[in-house]
């Protein structure tokens, strides 16, 4: 009906578009039906058909369609054929499921992740923080690994020999615990019910069965690691490296064995290093016990947070400056329950204002007491078994857990009359970062690395800028930790791990052999019954500390080691700055004589939003997963409260990266994570961010589809270059913005400002390229404005900007950009390098690349095209467009309705660029400084000194009058309220001067607005 109402010259091209669209619809319908697509998918395609065919109300379709319709022949030329082919290839909506695996397989099959140690390119190296071999990808992995991939892809495209070394960690405690629990469930047998080799066989099998899971998840994320170099912290090469380093440090006296008070995990029954202990404040008590003096009358009252350890007390201590107790130093007290005599010693460590100023000393169960025991040569009485129960030194409490013994000791002291009082107290309690068991100080034989000699080099490395912590606000935390560094306990009472390469002589255990070779030392092989190997294994962080160079072949002098050490950057969570980063620095400088990396990019921890309902009588009930999805999407459910918390399955706030990828696509997740990497210590993340970036991927797809559908260019056209004499303001503006965003993204990535790089690529493509440049170009593309030369020039520039934008986004969103890159590359065969102009040269060079992943990353193409003057003039036109749209919106003029525009004042810029306004807004006629302005109802706005006036169409006048009257009534009421406030003498006299001045200014503003509204009503 609408076509027949048109004159013939307009009906023909519209009919041609309709028929072409119908052909596309039928082909897509057949394709969807063949793969049994749902009806909704087909309907979505039909709804988006205007975008597919670039049909807009404001103009006819491209001129070549009209020529085809009038001549009755097919459109000729490779460009038109490519456009038609693209209509069939580019679906109405981006489908990541059909793209991601295809391109990952392609990258791998073509060897595009592999690095060459013999190339002349400058090296860029990252080693992947190895995830646990039996683990699964969590959102923290996804964040850190995405950012590493962003850097690697960026450097690879920038001409570096980029190596990203992947691998997995054997995770001693975690893996052994998982396997042992599985064996208990399946066989009823614990680890020590097996022979060591038999148990380790089960662990190795578990590793082989499960390692591929997390590797495949990393691939699904898009990680472009060199998988041909994949390593494992217990592979043969790492075993050789660990033994070699241990022996070197042992021979140089840096590794030693001795009795030491360690952090003991009674669940896994192993020692932990200081930084493997998590601390939390708990509400507990401070118990006051009376210890009777052995000579004369009276007693000393000691205050303790751990009553059960009194069973191992060997002294009581006071500060020698404390006048209350100075005279008692050298005397003794009787230890209740046990009956042991305890000397009263003086030590300045005792805080006079803590508790009673008297403390009990238990060197075997407190680190401060341990140090005091060394100073005063006190004996050590251990009261605990390795499993956390009380031993024979605990007398009647033997066999109880330490917690049960606490209750028993307190009850006994009360019964004996020695309990003075109990005060509430908040105590800092250490727990195992693995098993969550309460840590018990415990004396045992352990292996240690002497750290004193490494403290100052570690501090100097950061202070002198040899290693940069990013962000730098971590420096002070780092210094504080290093300054308080103690010797590193590296032995673990486990079976799974690098067994300590020490053999003891059975008759003389102080005689030992350290051996770095494979198997047994020759002396042991000659007399195996005389020797026994140490049962313990090395701390997992010991082998991980070698990761930057052991993965490159050390101790062999390999080509990889020569080319790629030191690494360039380490990207990791801030929570393992001390677990891992500092230790790699120690090992790297000690072994290689050079720190292992220049920059450390530290990331925040991801928090999820928890939702719950308060329960009657106390407690909370977390919402269901279905409700959480609704709440994450913005739905309000009455009675539900929320807050951001560390992700926890029990709280229901965990986001599974694989489920997010399956729902939104890998690119959407990567962009969401990259935009969240703000250098803050906490990253708040929910589903809405992934939804936002899924919408962006569709915008990228649809924006590309529009450009592709309007291309009629050949390869020769691209090599011919741009005619810069035809450039309009929007052309010069988009080139200024393009060069600016190229510069800014490179600077952001260089400074590890990932969020800014993501934001800039997002803003440029959506808000500048699509929202303005593409829209302003449509009249030229549709043949409404200009000739064929202008149309071709516009197409070339659109294509050049698009290909550059796609490459800028590739490190962050690799899949969709690779798909688009090949769609564009496939349209232009037989390209040859060109020097016609820098933009055409850059475009052709890019399309000649094998793939987007190895295409050149954009660098500023022409610095002089960055123009504040051009951007200022275009911004002025944007302000004009915004003002006109605002006017039309206020009076409810439909977007499809054309209106006249009257202009008063300086309008030279508007007159020069009137086509920009007309391409974005329905304008019937523009009158600049007419002899007389239109009469009747009108709406207006000011842009600088220029007044824009739009007559209100007659059919909308009544509606506008009602709107203005409503606005007048509101302003009148607001003025009355403000006048009453200002007429209140109490307010004027007592309120601060600035508050009164602000109120007066608000009144003046309201009165001015009322005057304007009344003028419009007249």
mmCIF file of N, CA and C in Angstrom, residues 247-292:
data_model
loop_
_atom_site.group_PDB
_atom_site.id
_atom_site.type_symbol
_atom_site.label_atom_id
_atom_site.label_comp_id
_atom_site.label_asym_id
_atom_site.label_seq_id
_atom_site.Cartn_x
_atom_site.Cartn_y
_atom_site.Cartn_z
ATOM 1 N N UNK A 247 69.952 -27.815 46.369
ATOM 2 C CA UNK A 247 71.336 -28.191 46.691
ATOM 3 C C UNK A 247 72.235 -26.963 46.731
ATOM 4 N N UNK A 248 72.053 -26.045 45.788
ATOM 5 C CA UNK A 248 72.885 -24.836 45.781
ATOM 6 C C UNK A 248 72.678 -24.030 47.062
ATOM 7 N N UNK A 249 71.430 -23.860 47.461
ATOM 8 C CA UNK A 249 71.146 -23.079 48.671
ATOM 9 C C UNK A 249 71.601 -23.832 49.921
ATOM 10 N N UNK A 250 71.478 -25.152 49.898
ATOM 11 C CA UNK A 250 71.931 -25.975 51.032
ATOM 12 C C UNK A 250 73.445 -25.870 51.174
ATOM 13 N N UNK A 251 74.155 -26.012 50.059
ATOM 14 C CA UNK A 251 75.608 -25.964 50.088
ATOM 15 C C UNK A 251 76.112 -24.599 50.548
ATOM 16 N N UNK A 252 75.345 -23.543 50.263
ATOM 17 C CA UNK A 252 75.768 -22.189 50.634
ATOM 18 C C UNK A 252 75.233 -21.776 52.001
ATOM 19 N N UNK A 253 74.602 -22.712 52.706
ATOM 20 C CA UNK A 253 74.134 -22.442 54.059
ATOM 21 C C UNK A 253 72.872 -21.608 54.135
ATOM 22 N N UNK A 254 72.176 -21.442 53.016
ATOM 23 C CA UNK A 254 70.937 -20.657 53.012
ATOM 24 C C UNK A 254 69.735 -21.512 53.376
ATOM 25 N N UNK A 255 69.877 -22.828 53.247
ATOM 26 C CA UNK A 255 68.827 -23.740 53.689
ATOM 27 C C UNK A 255 69.370 -24.529 54.877
ATOM 28 N N UNK A 256 68.598 -24.566 55.934
ATOM 29 C CA UNK A 256 69.035 -25.269 57.138
ATOM 30 C C UNK A 256 67.855 -25.996 57.759
ATOM 31 N N UNK A 257 68.168 -26.935 58.657
ATOM 32 C CA UNK A 257 67.144 -27.699 59.366
ATOM 33 C C UNK A 257 67.297 -27.460 60.862
ATOM 34 N N UNK A 258 66.195 -27.280 61.549
ATOM 35 C CA UNK A 258 66.292 -27.072 62.982
ATOM 36 C C UNK A 258 64.939 -27.111 63.653
ATOM 37 N N UNK A 259 64.987 -27.173 64.995
ATOM 38 C CA UNK A 259 63.754 -27.083 65.779
ATOM 39 C C UNK A 259 63.241 -25.658 65.671
ATOM 40 N N UNK A 260 61.976 -25.562 65.446
ATOM 41 C CA UNK A 260 61.429 -24.223 65.305
ATOM 42 C C UNK A 260 59.942 -24.274 65.599
ATOM 43 N N UNK A 261 59.452 -23.171 66.104
ATOM 44 C CA UNK A 261 58.018 -23.052 66.337
ATOM 45 C C UNK A 261 57.358 -22.668 65.016
ATOM 46 N N UNK A 262 56.527 -23.560 64.511
ATOM 47 C CA UNK A 262 55.924 -23.334 63.201
ATOM 48 C C UNK A 262 54.407 -23.166 63.334
ATOM 49 N N UNK A 263 53.807 -22.691 62.270
ATOM 50 C CA UNK A 263 52.351 -22.636 62.181
ATOM 51 C C UNK A 263 51.865 -24.027 61.773
ATOM 52 N N UNK A 264 51.198 -24.697 62.675
ATOM 53 C CA UNK A 264 50.832 -26.098 62.431
ATOM 54 C C UNK A 264 49.342 -26.210 62.119
ATOM 55 N N UNK A 265 49.045 -26.881 60.999
ATOM 56 C CA UNK A 265 47.662 -27.175 60.622
ATOM 57 C C UNK A 265 47.355 -28.589 61.099
ATOM 58 N N UNK A 266 46.548 -28.737 62.160
ATOM 59 C CA UNK A 266 46.304 -30.078 62.703
ATOM 60 C C UNK A 266 45.416 -30.945 61.817
ATOM 61 N N UNK A 267 44.730 -30.345 60.866
ATOM 62 C CA UNK A 267 43.879 -31.132 59.964
ATOM 63 C C UNK A 267 44.729 -31.804 58.894
ATOM 64 N N UNK A 268 45.562 -31.008 58.194
ATOM 65 C CA UNK A 268 46.439 -31.595 57.166
ATOM 66 C C UNK A 268 47.747 -32.090 57.768
ATOM 67 N N UNK A 269 47.968 -31.749 59.060
ATOM 68 C CA UNK A 269 49.159 -32.170 59.803
ATOM 69 C C UNK A 269 50.449 -31.796 59.083
ATOM 70 N N UNK A 270 50.525 -30.495 58.788
ATOM 71 C CA UNK A 270 51.726 -29.980 58.138
ATOM 72 C C UNK A 270 51.974 -28.563 58.605
ATOM 73 N N UNK A 271 53.239 -28.139 58.457
ATOM 74 C CA UNK A 271 53.602 -26.768 58.792
ATOM 75 C C UNK A 271 53.222 -25.834 57.647
ATOM 76 N N UNK A 272 52.876 -24.608 57.992
ATOM 77 C CA UNK A 272 52.554 -23.592 57.000
ATOM 78 C C UNK A 272 53.465 -22.392 57.187
ATOM 79 N N UNK A 273 53.784 -21.734 56.092
ATOM 80 C CA UNK A 273 54.543 -20.486 56.176
ATOM 81 C C UNK A 273 53.644 -19.387 56.736
ATOM 82 N N UNK A 274 54.267 -18.313 57.227
ATOM 83 C CA UNK A 274 53.494 -17.238 57.852
ATOM 84 C C UNK A 274 52.407 -16.708 56.934
ATOM 85 N N UNK A 275 52.719 -16.560 55.656
ATOM 86 C CA UNK A 275 51.752 -15.949 54.754
ATOM 87 C C UNK A 275 50.712 -16.944 54.230
ATOM 88 N N UNK A 276 50.746 -18.176 54.749
ATOM 89 C CA UNK A 276 49.693 -19.129 54.418
ATOM 90 C C UNK A 276 48.635 -19.184 55.527
ATOM 91 N N UNK A 277 48.773 -18.267 56.479
ATOM 92 C CA UNK A 277 47.829 -18.198 57.599
ATOM 93 C C UNK A 277 46.932 -16.979 57.418
ATOM 94 N N UNK A 278 45.628 -17.209 57.446
ATOM 95 C CA UNK A 278 44.658 -16.114 57.399
ATOM 96 C C UNK A 278 44.256 -15.756 58.823
ATOM 97 N N UNK A 279 44.149 -14.475 59.081
ATOM 98 C CA UNK A 279 43.789 -14.023 60.430
ATOM 99 C C UNK A 279 42.416 -13.371 60.422
ATOM 100 N N UNK A 280 41.666 -13.613 61.480
ATOM 101 C CA UNK A 280 40.370 -12.975 61.637
ATOM 102 C C UNK A 280 40.139 -12.671 63.116
ATOM 103 N N UNK A 281 39.455 -11.563 63.369
ATOM 104 C CA UNK A 281 39.143 -11.193 64.744
ATOM 105 C C UNK A 281 37.936 -11.986 65.227
ATOM 106 N N UNK A 282 38.089 -12.606 66.401
ATOM 107 C CA UNK A 282 37.005 -13.396 66.983
ATOM 108 C C UNK A 282 36.709 -12.915 68.391
ATOM 109 N N UNK A 283 35.432 -12.944 68.743
ATOM 110 C CA UNK A 283 35.035 -12.615 70.107
ATOM 111 C C UNK A 283 35.335 -13.801 71.004
ATOM 112 N N UNK A 284 36.238 -13.590 71.955
ATOM 113 C CA UNK A 284 36.621 -14.677 72.857
ATOM 114 C C UNK A 284 36.732 -14.096 74.272
ATOM 115 N N UNK A 285 37.622 -14.643 75.088
ATOM 116 C CA UNK A 285 37.720 -14.188 76.480
ATOM 117 C C UNK A 285 39.174 -14.023 76.867
ATOM 118 N N UNK A 286 39.358 -13.257 77.949
ATOM 119 C CA UNK A 286 40.659 -13.122 78.580
ATOM 120 C C UNK A 286 40.500 -13.705 79.982
ATOM 121 N N UNK A 287 41.155 -14.847 80.223
ATOM 122 C CA UNK A 287 41.013 -15.546 81.497
ATOM 123 C C UNK A 287 42.117 -15.094 82.473
ATOM 124 N N UNK A 288 41.752 -14.848 83.698
ATOM 125 C CA UNK A 288 42.697 -14.432 84.732
ATOM 126 C C UNK A 288 42.849 -15.577 85.749
ATOM 127 N N UNK A 289 44.069 -16.118 85.847
ATOM 128 C CA UNK A 289 44.357 -17.217 86.757
ATOM 129 C C UNK A 289 45.327 -16.752 87.849
ATOM 130 N N UNK A 290 45.136 -17.292 89.057
ATOM 131 C CA UNK A 290 46.050 -17.002 90.170
ATOM 132 C C UNK A 290 47.085 -18.122 90.287
ATOM 133 N N UNK A 291 48.367 -17.739 90.187
ATOM 134 C CA UNK A 291 49.470 -18.686 90.391
ATOM 135 C C UNK A 291 50.074 -18.366 91.765
ATOM 136 N N UNK A 292 49.970 -19.284 92.754
ATOM 137 C CA UNK A 292 50.457 -18.987 94.120
ATOM 138 C C UNK A 292 51.983 -18.906 94.185
#
